[in-house]
CSV table of C-alpha atoms in Angstrom, one decimal:
chain,number,residue,atom,x,y,z
A,227,MET,CA,26.2,-162.9,-80.0
A,228,THR,CA,22.5,-162.4,-80.8
A,229,ARG,CA,21.3,-159.9,-83.4
A,230,THR,CA,19.8,-157.6,-80.7
A,231,ASN,CA,23.0,-157.5,-78.8
A,232,THR,CA,25.0,-156.8,-81.9
A,233,ARG,CA,22.8,-153.8,-82.6
A,234,ARG,CA,23.3,-152.6,-79.0
A,235,LEU,CA,27.0,-153.0,-79.4
A,236,ILE,CA,27.0,-150.9,-82.6
A,237,PHE,CA,25.0,-148.2,-80.8
A,238,LEU,CA,27.5,-148.2,-78.0
A,239,VAL,CA,30.5,-148.0,-80.3
A,240,VAL,CA,28.9,-145.1,-82.3
A,241,PHE,CA,28.0,-143.4,-79.0
A,242,LEU,CA,31.6,-143.6,-77.8
A,243,GLY,CA,32.9,-142.6,-81.3
A,244,VAL,CA,31.0,-139.3,-80.9
A,245,ALA,CA,31.3,-138.7,-77.1
A,246,LEU,CA,35.0,-139.3,-76.6
A,247,PRO,CA,36.1,-136.9,-79.5
A,248,LEU,CA,33.8,-134.3,-78.1
A,249,ILE,CA,35.5,-134.6,-74.7
A,250,PHE,CA,39.0,-134.8,-76.0
A,251,ASN,CA,38.5,-132.4,-78.9
A,252,ILE,CA,41.3,-131.8,-81.5
A,253,ASP,CA,41.3,-128.9,-84.0
A,254,LEU,CA,41.3,-130.6,-87.4
A,255,THR,CA,42.9,-128.9,-90.4
A,256,HIS,CA,40.3,-128.4,-93.1
A,257,HIS,CA,39.7,-126.3,-96.1
A,258,ALA,CA,36.8,-124.6,-97.8
A,259,THR,CA,35.3,-126.3,-100.8
A,260,PRO,CA,34.5,-124.2,-103.9
A,261,GLU,CA,30.7,-124.2,-103.2
A,262,THR,CA,31.3,-122.8,-99.7
A,263,ARG,CA,33.7,-120.2,-101.1
A,264,GLN,CA,31.0,-119.3,-103.6
A,265,ALA,CA,28.4,-118.8,-100.9
A,266,TYR,CA,30.9,-116.7,-98.9
A,267,THR,CA,31.8,-114.5,-101.9
A,268,ASN,CA,28.1,-114.1,-102.7
A,269,ILE,CA,27.5,-112.3,-99.4
A,270,GLU,CA,30.9,-110.6,-99.5
A,271,SER,CA,30.2,-109.0,-102.8
A,272,LEU,CA,26.9,-107.4,-101.8
A,273,PRO,CA,26.8,-103.6,-101.5
A,274,ASP,CA,26.6,-102.0,-98.1
A,275,SER,CA,23.0,-101.9,-96.6
A,276,ALA,CA,21.9,-104.5,-99.2
A,277,ILE,CA,18.8,-106.4,-98.2
A,278,VAL,CA,19.0,-110.1,-97.5
A,279,LEU,CA,15.8,-112.2,-97.0
A,280,VAL,CA,16.5,-115.1,-94.7
A,281,SER,CA,14.0,-117.9,-94.7
A,282,PHE,CA,14.0,-120.3,-91.8
A,283,ASP,CA,12.6,-123.4,-93.6
A,284,PHE,CA,13.3,-126.2,-91.1
A,285,GLU,CA,11.9,-128.3,-88.3
A,286,ALA,CA,13.0,-128.4,-84.7
A,287,SER,CA,14.4,-131.9,-85.1
A,288,SER,CA,17.2,-130.8,-87.4
A,289,TRP,CA,18.2,-127.8,-85.1
A,290,ALA,CA,21.6,-129.4,-84.2
A,291,GLU,CA,22.7,-129.3,-87.8
A,292,ILE,CA,20.9,-126.1,-88.8
A,293,LYS,CA,22.0,-123.9,-85.9
A,294,PRO,CA,25.8,-123.7,-86.8
A,295,LEU,CA,24.8,-122.9,-90.4
A,296,ALA,CA,22.3,-120.2,-89.4
A,297,GLU,CA,24.7,-118.7,-86.8
A,298,VAL,CA,27.6,-118.3,-89.2
A,299,LEU,CA,25.6,-117.0,-92.1
A,300,LEU,CA,23.8,-114.4,-89.9
A,301,ALA,CA,27.1,-113.4,-88.3
A,302,HIS,CA,28.5,-112.7,-91.8
A,303,VAL,CA,25.4,-110.9,-93.0
A,304,PHE,CA,25.4,-108.6,-90.0
A,305,ALA,CA,29.1,-108.1,-90.0
A,306,ARG,CA,28.8,-106.9,-93.6
A,307,ASN,CA,26.3,-104.3,-92.5
A,308,LEU,CA,23.6,-105.8,-94.6
A,309,ARG,CA,19.9,-105.5,-93.7
A,310,VAL,CA,18.0,-108.7,-92.9
A,311,VAL,CA,14.4,-109.7,-93.3
A,312,GLY,CA,13.6,-113.0,-91.6
A,313,VAL,CA,10.6,-115.2,-92.5
A,314,SER,CA,9.7,-118.8,-91.9
A,315,LEU,CA,7.8,-121.1,-94.2
A,316,PHE,CA,7.9,-124.1,-91.8
A,317,ALA,CA,5.9,-123.8,-88.6
A,318,GLU,CA,8.5,-125.3,-86.4
A,319,GLY,CA,11.2,-123.1,-87.7
A,320,THR,CA,9.3,-120.0,-86.6
A,321,THR,CA,10.4,-119.5,-83.0
A,322,LEU,CA,13.8,-121.0,-83.6
A,323,GLY,CA,14.4,-118.6,-86.4
A,324,GLU,CA,13.3,-115.7,-84.3
A,325,GLN,CA,15.6,-116.7,-81.4
A,326,ILE,CA,18.7,-117.0,-83.5
A,327,LEU,CA,18.0,-113.9,-85.5
A,328,ALA,CA,17.4,-111.8,-82.4
A,329,ALA,CA,20.4,-113.3,-80.6
A,330,ILE,CA,22.9,-112.6,-83.4
A,331,ALA,CA,21.5,-109.2,-84.1
A,332,ALA,CA,21.8,-108.3,-80.4
A,333,GLU,CA,25.4,-109.6,-80.4
A,334,LYS,CA,26.3,-107.4,-83.4
A,335,GLY,CA,24.4,-104.4,-82.0
A,336,ARG,CA,21.8,-104.2,-84.8
A,337,GLU,CA,18.5,-102.3,-84.3
A,338,TYR,CA,15.2,-103.9,-84.9
A,339,GLY,CA,13.1,-102.4,-87.6
A,340,VAL,CA,16.1,-100.5,-89.1
A,341,ASP,CA,18.7,-103.2,-89.6
A,342,TYR,CA,16.6,-106.3,-89.4
A,343,CYS,CA,13.1,-107.5,-88.8
A,344,TYR,CA,11.3,-110.8,-88.4
A,345,LEU,CA,8.0,-111.4,-90.2
A,346,GLY,CA,7.3,-114.8,-88.8
A,347,TYR,CA,5.4,-117.7,-90.3
A,348,ARG,CA,3.3,-117.9,-93.4
A,349,PRO,CA,1.6,-121.3,-94.4
A,350,GLN,CA,1.1,-122.4,-98.0
A,351,TYR,CA,4.7,-121.7,-99.0
A,352,VAL,CA,3.9,-121.5,-102.7
A,353,ALA,CA,1.5,-118.7,-102.2
A,354,ALA,CA,3.8,-117.0,-99.7
A,355,ILE,CA,6.8,-117.1,-102.0
A,356,LEU,CA,4.8,-115.8,-105.0
A,357,GLY,CA,3.0,-113.2,-102.8
A,358,MET,CA,6.3,-111.7,-101.6
A,359,GLY,CA,7.2,-111.2,-105.3
A,360,GLU,CA,4.3,-108.9,-105.6
A,361,SER,CA,4.4,-107.2,-102.2
A,362,ILE,CA,6.1,-108.3,-99.0
A,363,THR,CA,4.0,-105.9,-96.8
A,364,ALA,CA,0.8,-107.3,-98.4
A,365,GLU,CA,1.9,-110.9,-97.7
A,366,PHE,CA,3.0,-110.0,-94.2
A,367,PRO,CA,0.9,-107.0,-93.0
A,368,ALA,CA,2.3,-107.4,-89.5
A,369,ASP,CA,5.6,-108.6,-88.3
A,370,TYR,CA,6.1,-111.5,-85.8
A,371,TYR,CA,5.5,-109.3,-82.9
A,372,GLY,CA,2.3,-107.8,-84.4
A,373,ALA,CA,3.6,-104.4,-85.5
A,374,PRO,CA,2.5,-103.2,-89.0
A,375,THR,CA,5.3,-103.9,-91.4
A,376,LYS,CA,4.6,-100.7,-93.4
A,377,ASN,CA,5.6,-98.7,-90.3
A,378,LEU,CA,9.0,-100.3,-90.0
A,379,PRO,CA,11.8,-98.1,-91.4
A,380,LEU,CA,13.3,-101.1,-93.2
A,381,PHE,CA,10.3,-101.2,-95.5
A,382,ALA,CA,10.7,-97.6,-96.6
A,383,ASP,CA,12.6,-98.8,-99.7
A,384,LEU,CA,11.6,-102.5,-99.6
A,385,HIS,CA,8.5,-103.6,-101.5
A,386,ASN,CA,9.2,-106.9,-103.2
A,387,TYR,CA,12.0,-109.1,-104.6
A,388,ASP,CA,13.2,-106.2,-106.8
A,389,GLN,CA,14.8,-104.6,-103.8
A,390,VAL,CA,16.1,-107.9,-102.2
A,391,ASN,CA,19.7,-108.6,-103.2
A,392,LEU,CA,19.9,-112.1,-101.8
A,393,VAL,CA,17.5,-114.8,-100.5
A,394,ILE,CA,19.0,-117.4,-98.2
A,395,SER,CA,16.9,-120.5,-97.5
A,396,ILE,CA,18.1,-122.3,-94.4
A,397,ALA,CA,16.4,-125.6,-94.9
A,398,ASP,CA,16.2,-129.3,-93.9
A,399,GLY,CA,13.8,-130.3,-96.6
A,400,SER,CA,12.8,-129.5,-100.2
A,401,MET,CA,11.8,-125.9,-99.6
A,402,PRO,CA,14.8,-124.5,-101.7
A,403,THR,CA,13.2,-126.3,-104.7
A,404,TYR,CA,10.1,-124.1,-104.2
A,405,TRP,CA,12.2,-121.0,-103.9
A,406,THR,CA,13.8,-122.0,-107.1
A,407,GLU,CA,10.5,-122.6,-108.9
A,408,TYR,CA,8.5,-119.7,-107.6
A,409,ALA,CA,11.2,-117.0,-106.8
A,410,VAL,CA,14.2,-117.7,-109.0
A,411,ALA,CA,12.4,-118.6,-112.2
A,412,PRO,CA,9.7,-115.9,-112.3
A,413,TYR,CA,11.4,-113.1,-110.4
A,414,GLY,CA,15.1,-113.7,-111.0
A,415,VAL,CA,15.9,-113.9,-107.3
A,416,ASN,CA,19.5,-114.5,-106.3
A,417,LEU,CA,19.2,-117.6,-104.1
A,418,GLU,CA,21.7,-119.2,-101.7
A,419,VAL,CA,20.9,-122.3,-99.7
A,420,ALA,CA,22.1,-123.7,-96.4
A,421,LEU,CA,21.0,-127.3,-96.0
A,422,THR,CA,21.2,-130.3,-93.8
A,423,ALA,CA,23.7,-132.8,-95.3
A,424,THR,CA,20.9,-135.2,-96.3
A,425,MET,CA,19.6,-132.7,-98.8
A,426,ALA,CA,22.9,-131.7,-100.3
A,427,THR,CA,23.1,-134.1,-103.3
A,428,ALA,CA,19.6,-133.0,-104.5
A,429,TYR,CA,20.8,-129.4,-104.9
A,430,TYR,CA,24.1,-129.8,-106.7
A,431,PRO,CA,22.3,-129.8,-110.1
A,432,TYR,CA,20.7,-126.5,-109.2
A,433,LEU,CA,24.1,-125.1,-108.2
A,434,SER,CA,25.6,-126.4,-111.4
A,435,SER,CA,22.8,-124.8,-113.5
A,436,GLY,CA,23.2,-121.4,-111.7
A,437,GLN,CA,19.7,-121.5,-110.3
A,438,ILE,CA,21.2,-121.3,-106.9
A,439,SER,CA,24.3,-119.2,-106.3
A,440,GLY,CA,25.8,-120.8,-103.2
A,441,LEU,CA,25.4,-124.0,-101.2
A,442,LEU,CA,26.4,-124.8,-97.7
A,443,ALA,CA,25.7,-128.3,-96.5
A,444,GLY,CA,25.7,-129.7,-92.9
A,445,LEU,CA,28.2,-129.3,-90.1
A,446,LYS,CA,31.1,-129.5,-92.6
A,447,GLY,CA,29.7,-126.5,-94.6
A,448,ALA,CA,29.3,-124.5,-91.4
A,449,ALA,CA,32.9,-125.4,-90.3
A,450,GLU,CA,34.2,-124.3,-93.7
A,451,TYR,CA,32.3,-121.1,-93.6
A,452,GLU,CA,33.6,-120.4,-90.1
A,453,LEU,CA,37.1,-120.9,-91.5
A,454,LEU,CA,36.5,-118.3,-94.2
A,455,LEU,CA,34.9,-115.9,-91.7
A,456,LYS,CA,37.8,-116.6,-89.2
A,457,GLN,CA,35.3,-117.3,-86.5
A,458,ALA,CA,35.0,-120.2,-84.0
A,459,GLY,CA,31.6,-121.8,-83.8
A,460,GLY,CA,29.5,-125.0,-83.7
A,461,GLY,CA,30.7,-126.2,-87.0
A,462,LYS,CA,34.4,-126.5,-86.2
A,463,ARG,CA,33.6,-127.8,-82.6
A,464,GLY,CA,31.8,-130.8,-84.0
A,465,LEU,CA,34.0,-131.5,-86.9
A,466,PHE,CA,36.5,-133.9,-85.0
A,467,ALA,CA,33.6,-135.8,-83.5
A,468,GLN,CA,31.9,-136.2,-86.9
A,469,SER,CA,35.2,-137.3,-88.5
A,470,VAL,CA,35.9,-139.9,-85.9
A,471,SER,CA,32.3,-141.2,-85.9
A,472,GLN,CA,32.4,-141.5,-89.7
A,473,VAL,CA,35.5,-143.6,-89.4
A,474,VAL,CA,33.8,-145.7,-86.8
A,475,ILE,CA,30.7,-146.2,-89.0
A,476,MET,CA,32.9,-147.2,-92.0
A,477,LEU,CA,34.7,-149.8,-89.8
A,478,VAL,CA,31.3,-151.1,-88.6
A,479,ILE,CA,30.2,-151.4,-92.2
A,480,ILE,CA,33.3,-153.2,-93.2
A,481,ALA,CA,33.1,-155.5,-90.1
A,482,GLY,CA,29.4,-156.2,-90.9
A,483,ASN,CA,30.3,-157.2,-94.5
A,484,VAL,CA,33.1,-159.4,-93.4
A,485,ALA,CA,30.9,-161.1,-90.8
A,486,ASP,CA,28.2,-161.5,-93.4
A,487,TYR,CA,30.7,-163.1,-95.8
A,488,PHE,CA,31.7,-165.7,-93.3
A,489,ARG,CA,28.1,-166.2,-92.2
A,490,ARG,CA,27.2,-167.1,-95.8
A,491,ARG,CA,30.0,-169.5,-96.0
A,492,LYS,CA,29.2,-171.2,-92.7
A,493,PRO,CA,25.9,-170.3,-91.1
A,494,TRP,CA,26.0,-169.4,-87.4
A,495,LYS,CA,24.7,-171.9,-85.0
B,245,MET,CA,20.7,-125.7,-63.1
B,246,GLU,CA,17.7,-124.5,-65.0
B,247,ILE,CA,14.6,-126.7,-64.9
B,248,SER,CA,14.3,-126.5,-68.7
B,249,THR,CA,17.8,-128.2,-68.9
B,250,LEU,CA,16.6,-131.0,-66.6
B,251,VAL,CA,13.4,-131.5,-68.7
B,252,ALA,CA,15.5,-131.6,-71.9
B,253,VAL,CA,17.9,-134.2,-70.3
B,254,PHE,CA,14.9,-136.4,-69.2
B,255,PHE,CA,13.4,-136.4,-72.7
B,256,THR,CA,16.7,-136.9,-74.4
B,257,MET,CA,17.4,-139.9,-72.2
B,258,ALA,CA,13.9,-141.2,-72.7
B,259,ILE,CA,14.3,-141.1,-76.4
B,260,PHE,CA,17.8,-142.7,-76.3
B,261,SER,CA,16.4,-145.5,-74.1
B,262,PHE,CA,14.6,-146.9,-77.2
B,263,LEU,CA,18.1,-148.0,-78.4
B,264,TYR,CA,18.0,-150.6,-75.7
B,265,ARG,CA,14.3,-151.6,-76.0
B,266,ASP,CA,10.8,-150.1,-76.3
B,267,ASN,CA,9.7,-148.8,-72.9
B,268,PRO,CA,7.1,-146.5,-71.3
B,269,PHE,CA,9.6,-143.6,-71.0
B,270,TYR,CA,10.2,-143.7,-74.7
B,271,ARG,CA,6.5,-143.9,-75.4
B,272,LEU,CA,5.9,-140.9,-73.1
B,273,ALA,CA,8.5,-138.8,-74.9
B,274,GLU,CA,7.1,-139.8,-78.3
B,275,HIS,CA,3.6,-138.8,-77.4
B,276,VAL,CA,4.7,-135.5,-75.8
B,277,LEU,CA,6.6,-134.7,-78.9
B,278,ILE,CA,3.7,-135.4,-81.2
B,279,GLY,CA,1.3,-133.5,-79.0
B,280,LEU,CA,3.5,-130.5,-78.7
B,281,SER,CA,4.2,-130.4,-82.4
B,282,VAL,CA,0.5,-130.5,-83.3
B,283,GLY,CA,-0.5,-128.1,-80.6
B,284,PHE,CA,2.2,-125.6,-81.6
B,285,THR,CA,1.3,-125.8,-85.3
B,286,LEU,CA,-2.5,-125.3,-84.6
B,287,VAL,CA,-1.9,-122.2,-82.5
B,288,LEU,CA,0.5,-120.8,-85.0
B,289,LEU,CA,-1.9,-121.4,-87.9
B,290,PHE,CA,-4.7,-119.8,-85.9
B,291,ASN,CA,-2.6,-116.7,-85.1
B,292,SER,CA,-1.0,-116.4,-88.5
B,293,VAL,CA,-3.9,-117.3,-90.8
B,294,LEU,CA,-7.4,-117.5,-89.3
B,295,LEU,CA,-6.9,-114.4,-87.1
B,296,PRO,CA,-5.3,-111.9,-89.6
B,297,LYS,CA,-6.8,-113.3,-92.8
B,298,LEU,CA,-10.4,-114.2,-91.7
B,299,PHE,CA,-11.5,-113.1,-88.2
B,300,GLN,CA,-10.0,-109.6,-88.2
B,301,PRO,CA,-11.2,-108.6,-91.7
B,302,LEU,CA,-14.6,-110.2,-91.1
B,303,PHE,CA,-15.4,-108.9,-87.5
B,304,GLY,CA,-12.9,-106.0,-87.4
B,305,SER,CA,-13.4,-104.2,-90.7
B,306,HIS,CA,-16.6,-106.0,-91.7
B,307,ASP,CA,-15.1,-107.1,-95.0
B,308,LEU,CA,-17.8,-109.4,-96.4
B,309,TRP,CA,-15.5,-110.7,-99.1
B,310,SER,CA,-14.0,-112.8,-96.4
B,311,LEU,CA,-17.2,-114.9,-96.3
B,312,ILE,CA,-16.1,-116.5,-99.6
B,313,PRO,CA,-13.0,-118.2,-98.3
B,314,LEU,CA,-14.8,-119.0,-95.1
B,315,ALA,CA,-17.6,-120.8,-97.0
B,316,LEU,CA,-15.1,-122.6,-99.2
B,317,GLY,CA,-13.0,-123.6,-96.2
B,318,LEU,CA,-16.1,-124.9,-94.3
B,319,SER,CA,-17.3,-126.8,-97.3
B,320,MET,CA,-14.0,-128.8,-97.2
B,321,PHE,CA,-15.3,-130.4,-94.0
B,322,ALA,CA,-18.4,-131.7,-95.9
B,323,GLY,CA,-16.0,-134.4,-97.2
B,324,LEU,CA,-16.1,-136.0,-93.7
B,325,LYS,CA,-19.7,-137.1,-94.3
B,326,LYS,CA,-20.1,-139.4,-97.3
B,327,SER,CA,-23.5,-138.1,-98.4
B,328,TRP,CA,-22.3,-134.4,-98.3
B,329,GLY,CA,-19.1,-135.2,-100.2
B,330,SER,CA,-20.1,-133.4,-103.3
B,331,TYR,CA,-20.3,-130.0,-101.4
B,332,SER,CA,-16.5,-130.1,-100.9
B,333,LYS,CA,-15.8,-130.5,-104.6
B,334,PRO,CA,-15.9,-126.9,-105.7
B,335,ALA,CA,-13.3,-125.9,-103.1
B,336,LEU,CA,-11.2,-128.9,-104.0
B,337,ALA,CA,-11.5,-128.1,-107.7
B,338,LEU,CA,-10.4,-124.6,-107.0
B,339,MET,CA,-7.4,-125.8,-105.0
B,340,ILE,CA,-6.3,-128.4,-107.5
B,341,GLY,CA,-6.9,-126.3,-110.5
B,342,SER,CA,-5.1,-123.2,-109.3
B,343,GLY,CA,-2.3,-125.4,-107.8
B,344,ALA,CA,-1.7,-127.2,-111.0
B,345,GLY,CA,-1.9,-124.0,-113.0
B,346,VAL,CA,0.7,-122.4,-110.8
B,347,SER,CA,3.0,-125.3,-110.4
B,348,ILE,CA,3.2,-127.0,-113.8
B,349,PRO,CA,4.9,-124.1,-115.7
B,350,ALA,CA,7.1,-123.3,-112.7
B,351,MET,CA,8.2,-126.9,-112.4
B,352,MET,CA,8.8,-127.3,-116.1
B,353,GLU,CA,10.9,-124.1,-116.1
B,354,ALA,CA,13.0,-124.9,-113.0
B,355,ARG,CA,13.3,-128.7,-113.0
B,356,VAL,CA,13.3,-129.5,-116.7
B,357,LEU,CA,14.1,-126.7,-119.1
B,358,ARG,CA,16.8,-125.0,-117.0
B,359,GLN,CA,18.4,-128.4,-116.2
B,360,MET,CA,18.3,-129.4,-119.9
B,361,ALA,CA,19.9,-126.0,-120.8
B,362,SER,CA,22.5,-126.5,-118.1
B,363,ALA,CA,23.4,-130.0,-119.6
B,364,ILE,CA,23.7,-128.6,-123.1
B,365,GLU,CA,25.4,-125.3,-122.3
B,366,PRO,CA,29.0,-126.6,-122.0
B,367,PHE,CA,28.7,-128.0,-125.6
B,368,SER,CA,27.4,-124.8,-126.9
B,369,ARG,CA,30.4,-123.0,-125.3
B,370,MET,CA,32.8,-125.5,-127.0
B,371,GLY,CA,30.8,-125.1,-130.2
B,372,ALA,CA,31.3,-121.4,-130.0
B,373,GLY,CA,35.1,-121.9,-130.0
B,374,GLU,CA,35.6,-121.2,-126.3
B,375,SER,CA,38.9,-122.7,-125.1
B,376,VAL,CA,38.3,-125.3,-122.5
B,377,GLY,CA,40.6,-127.7,-120.6
B,378,LEU,CA,40.8,-131.4,-120.8
B,379,TRP,CA,39.3,-131.9,-117.4
B,380,PHE,CA,36.3,-129.8,-118.4
B,381,ILE,CA,35.7,-132.1,-121.4
B,382,VAL,CA,36.1,-135.2,-119.2
B,383,THR,CA,33.6,-133.9,-116.6
B,384,ILE,CA,31.0,-132.9,-119.2
B,385,LEU,CA,31.3,-136.2,-121.0
B,386,ILE,CA,30.8,-138.1,-117.7
B,387,SER,CA,27.8,-135.9,-117.0
B,388,LEU,CA,26.4,-136.5,-120.5
B,389,ILE,CA,26.8,-140.2,-120.2
B,390,GLY,CA,25.2,-140.2,-116.8
B,391,VAL,CA,22.2,-138.2,-118.0
B,392,ALA,CA,21.7,-140.4,-121.1
B,393,THR,CA,22.1,-143.8,-119.5
B,394,VAL,CA,19.9,-143.0,-116.5
B,395,MET,CA,17.2,-141.7,-118.7
B,396,ILE,CA,17.4,-144.9,-120.8
B,397,TYR,CA,17.2,-147.0,-117.6
B,398,PHE,CA,14.0,-145.2,-116.6
B,399,PHE,CA,12.6,-145.8,-120.2
B,400,TYR,CA,10.5,-148.8,-119.2
B,401,THR,CA,9.2,-149.7,-122.6
B,402,ARG,CA,12.7,-150.0,-124.1
B,403,PRO,CA,13.4,-153.0,-126.3
B,404,GLU,CA,15.4,-155.6,-124.3
B,405,THR,CA,18.2,-155.8,-126.8
B,406,LYS,CA,21.8,-156.3,-125.7
B,407,PRO,CA,23.1,-152.8,-126.4
B,408,VAL,CA,20.1,-151.1,-124.7
B,409,THR,CA,20.4,-153.4,-121.7
B,410,PHE,CA,24.1,-152.6,-121.4
B,411,VAL,CA,23.4,-148.9,-121.6
B,412,SER,CA,20.7,-149.1,-118.9
B,413,GLN,CA,23.2,-151.2,-116.7
B,414,VAL,CA,25.6,-148.3,-117.0
B,415,GLY,CA,22.8,-146.0,-115.8
B,416,ILE,CA,22.3,-148.2,-112.8
B,417,TYR,CA,26.0,-147.6,-111.8
B,418,PHE,CA,25.4,-143.8,-112.0
B,419,LEU,CA,22.4,-144.2,-109.9
B,420,MET,CA,24.3,-146.3,-107.4
B,421,VAL,CA,27.0,-143.5,-107.1
B,422,PHE,CA,24.2,-141.0,-106.4
B,423,PHE,CA,22.6,-143.3,-103.8
B,424,GLY,CA,25.9,-143.9,-102.2
B,425,ALA,CA,26.7,-140.1,-102.0
B,426,THR,CA,23.2,-139.5,-100.6
B,427,PHE,CA,23.5,-142.3,-98.1
B,428,GLY,CA,26.9,-140.9,-97.0
B,429,TYR,CA,25.5,-137.5,-96.5
B,430,THR,CA,22.5,-138.9,-94.7
B,431,VAL,CA,24.7,-140.8,-92.2
B,432,THR,CA,26.7,-137.6,-91.7
B,433,SER,CA,23.5,-135.7,-91.1
B,434,ARG,CA,22.2,-138.1,-88.5
B,435,LEU,CA,25.6,-138.1,-86.7
B,436,THR,CA,25.4,-134.4,-86.5
B,437,LEU,CA,22.0,-134.7,-84.7
B,438,LEU,CA,23.7,-137.1,-82.2
B,439,ILE,CA,26.6,-134.7,-81.8
B,440,GLY,CA,24.1,-132.0,-81.0
B,441,ARG,CA,22.4,-134.0,-78.3
B,442,LEU,CA,25.7,-135.2,-76.8
B,443,GLU,CA,27.1,-131.7,-76.8
B,444,PHE,CA,24.0,-130.7,-74.8
B,445,LEU,CA,24.4,-133.7,-72.4
B,446,LEU,CA,28.2,-133.4,-71.9
B,447,GLY,CA,28.3,-129.6,-72.0
B,448,ASP,CA,25.1,-128.0,-70.6
B,449,PHE,CA,24.2,-130.8,-68.3
B,450,LEU,CA,27.5,-132.5,-67.1
B,451,GLY,CA,29.9,-129.6,-67.8
B,452,LEU,CA,32.5,-131.9,-69.3
B,453,ILE,CA,33.1,-129.9,-72.4
C-alpha cells in the first residue's frame, strides 16, 4: 500500500470511529474530576444576584468544543440567579458569544439589562482587561446593541472588578494567561477558565497555584459539568464518540509503530 | 431545509475533500474562510474602535484630543515607505515602551513569582508543622524534582559533567511527559472538532441522529 493510500485509510478509519458511535450512541458512565467539581462549587457558592463576567475569548473554528462548555456554564450561572455581563476579547467570538448568551438567557427567562447584558468586542485585550479594572462603563460606553451601558439597570451597582464576584474566560487560546496577569494579579479577581482540551496542560500550574479557581477542559469537562448539573447536553452526547475515536487512534499509533518496526528490519519494496 | 444548512454542508464537504487530495472546492472554501474572517474583523474593528473612539468624539463632540491618537495612528503607515520610516518611530516607541512597562511587572508577578511561591508553599506548610499525608509528600517531591531537572536542562551553559548530564536527562523525561499529555489533549481537541462537524452532517443535514 502506498503512503498516500495509507493516510486515506487512516482518515477513513477515524471517520468511521467517530461517525458510527454518534449514530449508535451509548451513555457512558463517567465521573467528575476534582477540577471540574471545583469549578462547579465555585459558582454554586456565589451569593444570590452575584455578578459574573463571562468573556468569550475564542475563534469560530473551535466552536464545536467551546459550545458545550459555554452552554453548561451559562445554564448553571442563570439557574443560580446570578447576573451576567458578557464581553469578547476575540473578534470571532463576538457574535457567537452573543448568540449563546441570548439563547440561554431566553431559555431561563432572564431579562436583558437587568439579569444580563452583552458588551461586545474590545480589541487590545491587555488594555481592555486593565480598563475594566478601573471602570467597565468607561471601557464599554455602549453595549453590543449600541445602548449606553450606564443606563442599564445592571450597572447601577456595577463599576469595576470590585463588584464582580467571578470572571469566567471561555477560551481556545492563551487569553486566560492575560486575565491572570492583568486582572488576577493587580485586582485580585476570582478567575475560572473553560478551555479547549489543547490548552488544558498549560493551565494546571495556574490552578495549582490558586491563580485560577476552576478549570474545565474540552468535551470531557463539559460532560462532567453536565453530570454535576444533572443536565443532558453536547458534552455527554459526544463522549462515546470521543472515547471510541481515541481508542481507534491509539490502535492506529500502535499499528504504525509495529509496521515501522518491521519496515526497519526489512525495507518495503 | 434551510439554505444556510446547505451552504454549511457544501463548505464542510469542500474542506473534507482535502483529505483525499487538493482540489478547487477545497481552495474555494479556504479562500472564502479567509476573506470572511478578515472582512468580519475589519468591520468589527471599525464599529468597535474607529467609530466610538475616534470618529464620534472627533466629529460628534469635536473633541480635539482625538487628533493625537489619529496622528499617531496615521504615522504608523509611514513605515510602509522606506524614506518616511522615521516618522513611524514615535508611535512605535510609545507602543513598545508602554507595552513593556505594563507587561513586564505583570508577567513577573503572574508567571514567575506566584509560580515560585506555589512550588515552595508546600514545604513551608510542612516546615510550619502542618500534618500532611505520604501521598502529598510524594507528589511535591515529584514536582520539585521536575522543576529542578527541567530548569537544569534549559541551563545551556551548564558544565557537561556526568552528574549534570544525568540530571538534565531526567529533565527531558519530565518534558516528554508534558509533551505526551499535551499531545493527548490536542488529539482529543481535534477529535471534538470532527465530532462537531459530523454531528452537524449526521444530525442537522441527514437526520440520522
